[in-house]
mmCIF file of C-alpha atoms in Angstrom:
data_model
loop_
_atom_site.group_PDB
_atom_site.id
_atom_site.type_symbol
_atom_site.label_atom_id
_atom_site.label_comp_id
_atom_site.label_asym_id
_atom_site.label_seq_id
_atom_site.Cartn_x
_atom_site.Cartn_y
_atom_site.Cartn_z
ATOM 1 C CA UNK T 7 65.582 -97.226 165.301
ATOM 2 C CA UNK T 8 65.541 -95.145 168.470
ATOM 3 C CA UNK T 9 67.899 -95.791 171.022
ATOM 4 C CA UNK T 10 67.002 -97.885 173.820
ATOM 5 C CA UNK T 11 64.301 -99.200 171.348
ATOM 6 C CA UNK T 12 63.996 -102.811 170.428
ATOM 7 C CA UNK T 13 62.278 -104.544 167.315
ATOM 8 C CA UNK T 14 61.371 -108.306 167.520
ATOM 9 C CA UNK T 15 63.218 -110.023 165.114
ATOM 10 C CA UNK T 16 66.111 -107.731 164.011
ATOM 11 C CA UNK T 17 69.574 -108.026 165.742
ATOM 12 C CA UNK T 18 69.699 -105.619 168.815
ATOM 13 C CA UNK T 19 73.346 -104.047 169.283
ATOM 14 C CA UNK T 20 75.068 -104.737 172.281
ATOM 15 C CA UNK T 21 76.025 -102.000 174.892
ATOM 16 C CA UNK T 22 79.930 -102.360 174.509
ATOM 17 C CA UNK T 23 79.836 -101.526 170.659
ATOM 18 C CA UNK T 24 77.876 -98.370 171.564
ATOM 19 C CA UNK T 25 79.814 -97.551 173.905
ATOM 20 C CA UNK T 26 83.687 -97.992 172.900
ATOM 21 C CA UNK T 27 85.172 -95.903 175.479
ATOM 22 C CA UNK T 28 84.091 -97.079 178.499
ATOM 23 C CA UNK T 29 86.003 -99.735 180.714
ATOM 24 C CA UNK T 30 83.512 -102.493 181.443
ATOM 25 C CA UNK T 31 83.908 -105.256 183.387
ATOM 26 C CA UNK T 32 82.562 -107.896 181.197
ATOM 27 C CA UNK T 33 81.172 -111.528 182.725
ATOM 28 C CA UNK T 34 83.773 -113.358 180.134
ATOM 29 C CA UNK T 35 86.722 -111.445 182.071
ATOM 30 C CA UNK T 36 86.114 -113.260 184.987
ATOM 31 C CA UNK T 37 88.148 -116.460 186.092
ATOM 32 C CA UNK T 38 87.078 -118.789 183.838
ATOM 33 C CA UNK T 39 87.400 -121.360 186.575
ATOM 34 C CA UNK T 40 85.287 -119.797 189.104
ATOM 35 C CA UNK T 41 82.598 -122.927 189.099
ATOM 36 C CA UNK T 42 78.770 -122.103 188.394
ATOM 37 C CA UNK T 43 79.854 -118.883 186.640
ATOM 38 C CA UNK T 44 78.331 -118.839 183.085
ATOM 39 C CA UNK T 45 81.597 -117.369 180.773
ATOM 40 C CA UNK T 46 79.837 -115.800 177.569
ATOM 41 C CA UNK T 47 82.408 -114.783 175.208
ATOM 42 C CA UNK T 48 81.466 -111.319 173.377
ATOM 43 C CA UNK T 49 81.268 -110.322 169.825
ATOM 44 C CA UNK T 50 85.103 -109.264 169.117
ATOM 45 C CA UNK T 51 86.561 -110.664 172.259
ATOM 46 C CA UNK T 52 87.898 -114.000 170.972
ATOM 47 C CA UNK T 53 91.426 -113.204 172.923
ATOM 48 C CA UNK T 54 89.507 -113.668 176.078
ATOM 49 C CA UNK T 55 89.451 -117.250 175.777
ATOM 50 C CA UNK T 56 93.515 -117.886 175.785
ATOM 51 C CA UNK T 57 92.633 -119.954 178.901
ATOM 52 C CA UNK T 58 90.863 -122.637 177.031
ATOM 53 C CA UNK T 59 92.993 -125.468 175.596
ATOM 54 C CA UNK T 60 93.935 -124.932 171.785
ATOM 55 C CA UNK T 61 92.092 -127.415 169.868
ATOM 56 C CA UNK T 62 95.354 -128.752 167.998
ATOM 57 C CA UNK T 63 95.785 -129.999 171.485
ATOM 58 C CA UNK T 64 92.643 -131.251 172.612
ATOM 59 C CA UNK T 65 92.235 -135.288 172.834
ATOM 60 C CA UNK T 66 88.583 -135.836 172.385
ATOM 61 C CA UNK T 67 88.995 -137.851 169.044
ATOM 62 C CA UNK T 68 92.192 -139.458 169.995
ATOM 63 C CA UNK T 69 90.553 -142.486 171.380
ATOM 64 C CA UNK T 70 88.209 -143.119 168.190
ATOM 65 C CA UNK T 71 89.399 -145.478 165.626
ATOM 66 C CA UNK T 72 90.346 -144.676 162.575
ATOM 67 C CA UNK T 73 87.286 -145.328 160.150
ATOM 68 C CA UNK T 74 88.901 -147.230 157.818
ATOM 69 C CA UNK T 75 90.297 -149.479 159.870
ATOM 70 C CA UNK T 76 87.142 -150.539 161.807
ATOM 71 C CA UNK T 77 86.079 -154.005 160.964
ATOM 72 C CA UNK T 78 83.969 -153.927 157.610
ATOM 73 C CA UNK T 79 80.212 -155.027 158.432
ATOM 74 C CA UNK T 80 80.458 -157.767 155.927
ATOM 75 C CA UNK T 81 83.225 -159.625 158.362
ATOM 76 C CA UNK T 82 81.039 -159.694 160.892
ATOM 77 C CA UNK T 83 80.664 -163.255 162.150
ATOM 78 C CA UNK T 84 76.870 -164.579 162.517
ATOM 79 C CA UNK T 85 73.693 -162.699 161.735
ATOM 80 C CA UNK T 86 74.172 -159.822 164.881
ATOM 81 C CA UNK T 87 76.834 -157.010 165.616
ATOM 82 C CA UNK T 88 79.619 -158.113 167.399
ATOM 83 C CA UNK T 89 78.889 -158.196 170.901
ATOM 84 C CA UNK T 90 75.257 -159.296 171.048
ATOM 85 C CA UNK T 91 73.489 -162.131 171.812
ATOM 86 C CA UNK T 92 70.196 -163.895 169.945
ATOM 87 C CA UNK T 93 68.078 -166.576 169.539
ATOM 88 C CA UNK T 94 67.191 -166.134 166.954
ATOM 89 C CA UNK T 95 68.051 -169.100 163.717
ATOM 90 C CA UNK T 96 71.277 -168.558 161.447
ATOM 91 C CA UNK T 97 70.014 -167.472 158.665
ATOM 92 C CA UNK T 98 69.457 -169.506 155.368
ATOM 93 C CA UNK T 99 71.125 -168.274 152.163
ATOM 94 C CA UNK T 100 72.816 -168.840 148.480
ATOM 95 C CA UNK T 101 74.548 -166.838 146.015
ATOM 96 C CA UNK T 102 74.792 -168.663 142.722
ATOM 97 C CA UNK T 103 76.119 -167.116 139.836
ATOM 98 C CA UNK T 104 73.791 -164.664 137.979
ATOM 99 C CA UNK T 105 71.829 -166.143 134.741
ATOM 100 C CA UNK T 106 71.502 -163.848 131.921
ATOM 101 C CA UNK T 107 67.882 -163.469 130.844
ATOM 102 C CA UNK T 108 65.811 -162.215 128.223
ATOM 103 C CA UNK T 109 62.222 -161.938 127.519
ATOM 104 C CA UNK T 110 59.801 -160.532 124.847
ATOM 105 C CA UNK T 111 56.883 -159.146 126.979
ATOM 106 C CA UNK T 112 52.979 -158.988 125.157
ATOM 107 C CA UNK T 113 50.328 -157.067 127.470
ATOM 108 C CA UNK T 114 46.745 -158.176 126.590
ATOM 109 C CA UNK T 115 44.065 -155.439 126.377
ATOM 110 C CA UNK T 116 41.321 -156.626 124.290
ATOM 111 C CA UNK T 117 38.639 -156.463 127.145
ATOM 112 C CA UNK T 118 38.722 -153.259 129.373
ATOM 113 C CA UNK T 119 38.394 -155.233 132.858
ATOM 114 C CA UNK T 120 40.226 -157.874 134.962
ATOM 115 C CA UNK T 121 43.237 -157.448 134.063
ATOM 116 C CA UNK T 122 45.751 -156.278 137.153
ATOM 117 C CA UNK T 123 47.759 -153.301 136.942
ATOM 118 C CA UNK T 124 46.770 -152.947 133.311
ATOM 119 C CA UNK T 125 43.031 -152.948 133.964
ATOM 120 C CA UNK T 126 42.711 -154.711 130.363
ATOM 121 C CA UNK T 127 42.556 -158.676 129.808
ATOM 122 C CA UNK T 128 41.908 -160.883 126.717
ATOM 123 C CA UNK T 129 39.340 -163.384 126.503
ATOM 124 C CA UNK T 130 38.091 -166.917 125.837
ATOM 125 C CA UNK T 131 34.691 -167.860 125.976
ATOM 126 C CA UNK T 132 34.103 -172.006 126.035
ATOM 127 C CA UNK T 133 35.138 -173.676 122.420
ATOM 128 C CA UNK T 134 36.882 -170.207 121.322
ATOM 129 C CA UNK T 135 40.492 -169.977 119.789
ATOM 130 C CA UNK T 136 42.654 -167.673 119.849
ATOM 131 C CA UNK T 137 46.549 -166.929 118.100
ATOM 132 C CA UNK T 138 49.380 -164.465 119.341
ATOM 133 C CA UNK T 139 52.628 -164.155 118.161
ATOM 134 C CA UNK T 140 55.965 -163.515 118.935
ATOM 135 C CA UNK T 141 58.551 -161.883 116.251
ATOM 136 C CA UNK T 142 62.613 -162.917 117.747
ATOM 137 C CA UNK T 143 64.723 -159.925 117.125
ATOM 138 C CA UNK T 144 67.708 -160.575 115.101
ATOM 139 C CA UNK T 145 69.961 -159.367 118.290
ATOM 140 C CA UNK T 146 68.336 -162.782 120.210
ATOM 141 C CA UNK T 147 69.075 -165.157 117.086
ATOM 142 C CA UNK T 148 72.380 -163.744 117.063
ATOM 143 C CA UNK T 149 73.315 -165.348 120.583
ATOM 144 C CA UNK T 150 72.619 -168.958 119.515
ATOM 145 C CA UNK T 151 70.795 -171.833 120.742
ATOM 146 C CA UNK T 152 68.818 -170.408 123.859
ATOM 147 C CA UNK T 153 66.488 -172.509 125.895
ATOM 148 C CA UNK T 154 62.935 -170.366 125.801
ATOM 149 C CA UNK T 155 59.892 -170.493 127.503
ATOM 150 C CA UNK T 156 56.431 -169.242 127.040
ATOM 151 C CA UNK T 157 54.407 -168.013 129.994
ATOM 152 C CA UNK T 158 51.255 -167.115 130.156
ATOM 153 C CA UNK T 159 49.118 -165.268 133.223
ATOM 154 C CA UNK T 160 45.370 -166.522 133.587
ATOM 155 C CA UNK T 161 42.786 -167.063 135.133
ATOM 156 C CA UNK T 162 39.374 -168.604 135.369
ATOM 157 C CA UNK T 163 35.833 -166.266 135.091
ATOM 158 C CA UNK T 164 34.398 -164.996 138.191
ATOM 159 C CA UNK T 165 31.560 -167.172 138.181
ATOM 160 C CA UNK T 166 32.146 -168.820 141.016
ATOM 161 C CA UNK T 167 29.278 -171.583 140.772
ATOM 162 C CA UNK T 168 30.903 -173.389 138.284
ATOM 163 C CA UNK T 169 32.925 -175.894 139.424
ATOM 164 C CA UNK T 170 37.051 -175.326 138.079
ATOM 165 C CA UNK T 171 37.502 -178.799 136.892
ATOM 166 C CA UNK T 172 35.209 -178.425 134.112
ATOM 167 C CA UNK T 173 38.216 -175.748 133.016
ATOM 168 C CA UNK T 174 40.374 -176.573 130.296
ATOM 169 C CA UNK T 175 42.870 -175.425 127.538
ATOM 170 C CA UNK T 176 45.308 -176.745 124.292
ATOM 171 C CA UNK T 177 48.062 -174.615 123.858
ATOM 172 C CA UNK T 178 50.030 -175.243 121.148
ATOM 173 C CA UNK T 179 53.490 -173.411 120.466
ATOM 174 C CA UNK T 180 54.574 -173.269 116.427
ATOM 175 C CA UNK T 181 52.065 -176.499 115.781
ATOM 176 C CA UNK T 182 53.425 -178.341 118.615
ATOM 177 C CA UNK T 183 51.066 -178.739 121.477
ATOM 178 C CA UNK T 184 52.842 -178.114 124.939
ATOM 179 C CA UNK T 185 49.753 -178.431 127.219
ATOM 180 C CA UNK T 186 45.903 -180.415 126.653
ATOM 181 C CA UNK T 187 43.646 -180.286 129.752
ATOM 182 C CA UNK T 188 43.049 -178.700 132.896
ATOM 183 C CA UNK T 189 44.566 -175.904 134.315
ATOM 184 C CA UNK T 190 45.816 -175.259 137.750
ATOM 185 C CA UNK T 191 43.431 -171.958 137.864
ATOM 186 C CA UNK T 192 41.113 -170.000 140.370
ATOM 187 C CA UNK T 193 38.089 -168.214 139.422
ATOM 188 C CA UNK T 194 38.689 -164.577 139.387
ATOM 189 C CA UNK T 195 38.612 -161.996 142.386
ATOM 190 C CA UNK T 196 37.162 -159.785 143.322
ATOM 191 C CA UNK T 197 34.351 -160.546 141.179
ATOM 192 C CA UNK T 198 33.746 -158.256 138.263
ATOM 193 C CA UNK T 199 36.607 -156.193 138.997
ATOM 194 C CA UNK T 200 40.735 -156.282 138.699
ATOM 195 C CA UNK T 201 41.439 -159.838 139.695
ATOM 196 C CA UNK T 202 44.446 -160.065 142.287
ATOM 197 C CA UNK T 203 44.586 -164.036 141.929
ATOM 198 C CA UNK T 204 46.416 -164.141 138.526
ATOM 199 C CA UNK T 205 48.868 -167.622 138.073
ATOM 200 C CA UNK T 206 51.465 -168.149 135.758
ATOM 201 C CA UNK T 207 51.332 -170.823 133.326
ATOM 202 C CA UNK T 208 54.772 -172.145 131.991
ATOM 203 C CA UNK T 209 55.518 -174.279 129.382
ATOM 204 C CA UNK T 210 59.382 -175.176 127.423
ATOM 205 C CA UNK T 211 59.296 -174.714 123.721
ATOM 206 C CA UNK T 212 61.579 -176.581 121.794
ATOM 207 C CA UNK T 213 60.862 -175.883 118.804
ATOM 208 C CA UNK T 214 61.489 -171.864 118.939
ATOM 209 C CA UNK T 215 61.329 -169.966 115.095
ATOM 210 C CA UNK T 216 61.975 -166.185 113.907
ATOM 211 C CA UNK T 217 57.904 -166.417 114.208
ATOM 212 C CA UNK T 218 56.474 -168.224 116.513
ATOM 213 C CA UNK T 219 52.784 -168.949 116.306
ATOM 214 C CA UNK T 220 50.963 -169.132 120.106
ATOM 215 C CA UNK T 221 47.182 -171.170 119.401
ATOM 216 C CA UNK T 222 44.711 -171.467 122.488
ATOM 217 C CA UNK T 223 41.675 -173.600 122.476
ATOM 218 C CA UNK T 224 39.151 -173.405 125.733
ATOM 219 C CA UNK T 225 38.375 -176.767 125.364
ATOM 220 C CA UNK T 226 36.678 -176.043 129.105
ATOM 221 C CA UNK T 227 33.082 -178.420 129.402
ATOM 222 C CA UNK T 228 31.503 -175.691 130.869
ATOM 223 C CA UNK T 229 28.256 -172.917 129.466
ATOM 224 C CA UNK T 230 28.822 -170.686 126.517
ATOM 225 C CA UNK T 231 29.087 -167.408 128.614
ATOM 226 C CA UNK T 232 31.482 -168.960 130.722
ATOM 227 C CA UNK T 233 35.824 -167.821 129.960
ATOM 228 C CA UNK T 234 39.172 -168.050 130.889
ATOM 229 C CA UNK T 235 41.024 -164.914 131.148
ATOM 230 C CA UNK T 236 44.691 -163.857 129.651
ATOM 231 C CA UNK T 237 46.651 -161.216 131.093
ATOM 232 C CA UNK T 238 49.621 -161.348 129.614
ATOM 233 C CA UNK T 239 52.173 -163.716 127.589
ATOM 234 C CA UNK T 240 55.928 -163.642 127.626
ATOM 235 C CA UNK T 241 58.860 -165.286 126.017
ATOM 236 C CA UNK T 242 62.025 -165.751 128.207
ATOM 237 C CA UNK T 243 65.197 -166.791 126.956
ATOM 238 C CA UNK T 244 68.075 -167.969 129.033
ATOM 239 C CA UNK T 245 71.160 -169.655 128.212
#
């Protein structure tokens, strides 16, 4: 670099380095209380600023409570920070104890449509039966007498011109039938794509086995070509 010559980007040097010798009255020498004075303190010239309080003794945090002895957020009476005002209703709220849970989970994926994320569903046409099972590991046996459910996600075809109470099922759980009739379903939307209408059936089982044996009839009165859709099944065990 040539002297006098400046580069965008690259540190310039300043004139009192280059010049060492030479008694210069810099701005930062001036009172520093002289008002509407900009005081710039130089590269190397950190004595200059004796005249501004040490920061041991400065008081600026002196007046801000102590973090942990400010009020925790959960102590806070109401639904709003202290010192606000709403109209707003109290809210509404319980915490019961936790309930242990657990499930065996079955996606269904015999058909490649309908079924929502999975994109898969299974299928049954009018007077069709179908069987799914559920093997208990021997870590659930081992915790005893558990009160299980099965549930089931459906839903009707997407043929919308047939009326849903001409929809029906038998489901019957180890021989034992837990549900003969209709069934609180939609038909299927959107049509001929990934329904986003899927309900949950539930039924208690009473009679739960290492193997359990899941049978469903469509027992529906409606055409041949005409189905009920399954998602997905699931056992959930509770105590």
């Amino acid at each position: 670099m040539k002297p006098n010559q400046f580069y965008p980007g690259i540190m310039q040097p300043f004139p009192q380095m280059m010049q060492p010798n030479a008694n210069t009255i810099y701005p930062y020498m001036n009172n520093i209380n002289v008002p509407n004075v900009i005081q710039p303190f130089g590269v190397g010239h950190s004595g200059f600023i004796n005249n501004i309080p040490d920061i041991d003794e400065m008081e600026l945090l002196d007046n801000i409570e102590d973090i942990e002895n400010m009020e925790n957020i959960e102590e806070l009476g109401g639904i709003d920070a202290k010192g606000t005002t709403s109209n707003r209703p109290a809210a509404i709220i319980s915490d019961n104890a936790p309930v242990p849970t657990i499930s065996l989970f079955k996606e269904l994926t015999a058909y490649p449509n309908y079924g929502n994320p999975s994109g898969n569903a299974d299928i049954l046409y009018t007077g069709n039966r179908g069987v799914w099972t559920f093997q208990i590991p021997t870590i659930i046996s081992a915790l005893g007498n558990l009160r299980a459910q099965l549930v089931i996600r459906a839903a009707l075809d997407d043929h919308a011109n047939v009326p849903v109470d001409r929809y029906s099922l038998r489901i019957a759980v180890n021989g034992v039938t837990v549900h003969n009739g209709r069934v609180a379903l939609e038909h299927g939307t959107p049509a001929g794509r990934q329904f986003n209408n899927w309900r949950l059936l539930t039924f208690n089982i009473t009679n739960v086995r290492r193997n359990n044996r899941i049978v469903i009839v469509n027992t529906s009165n409606a055409g041949e070509n005409d189905w009920i859709g399954f998602d997905w099944m699931e056992m959930r065990f509770r105590q």
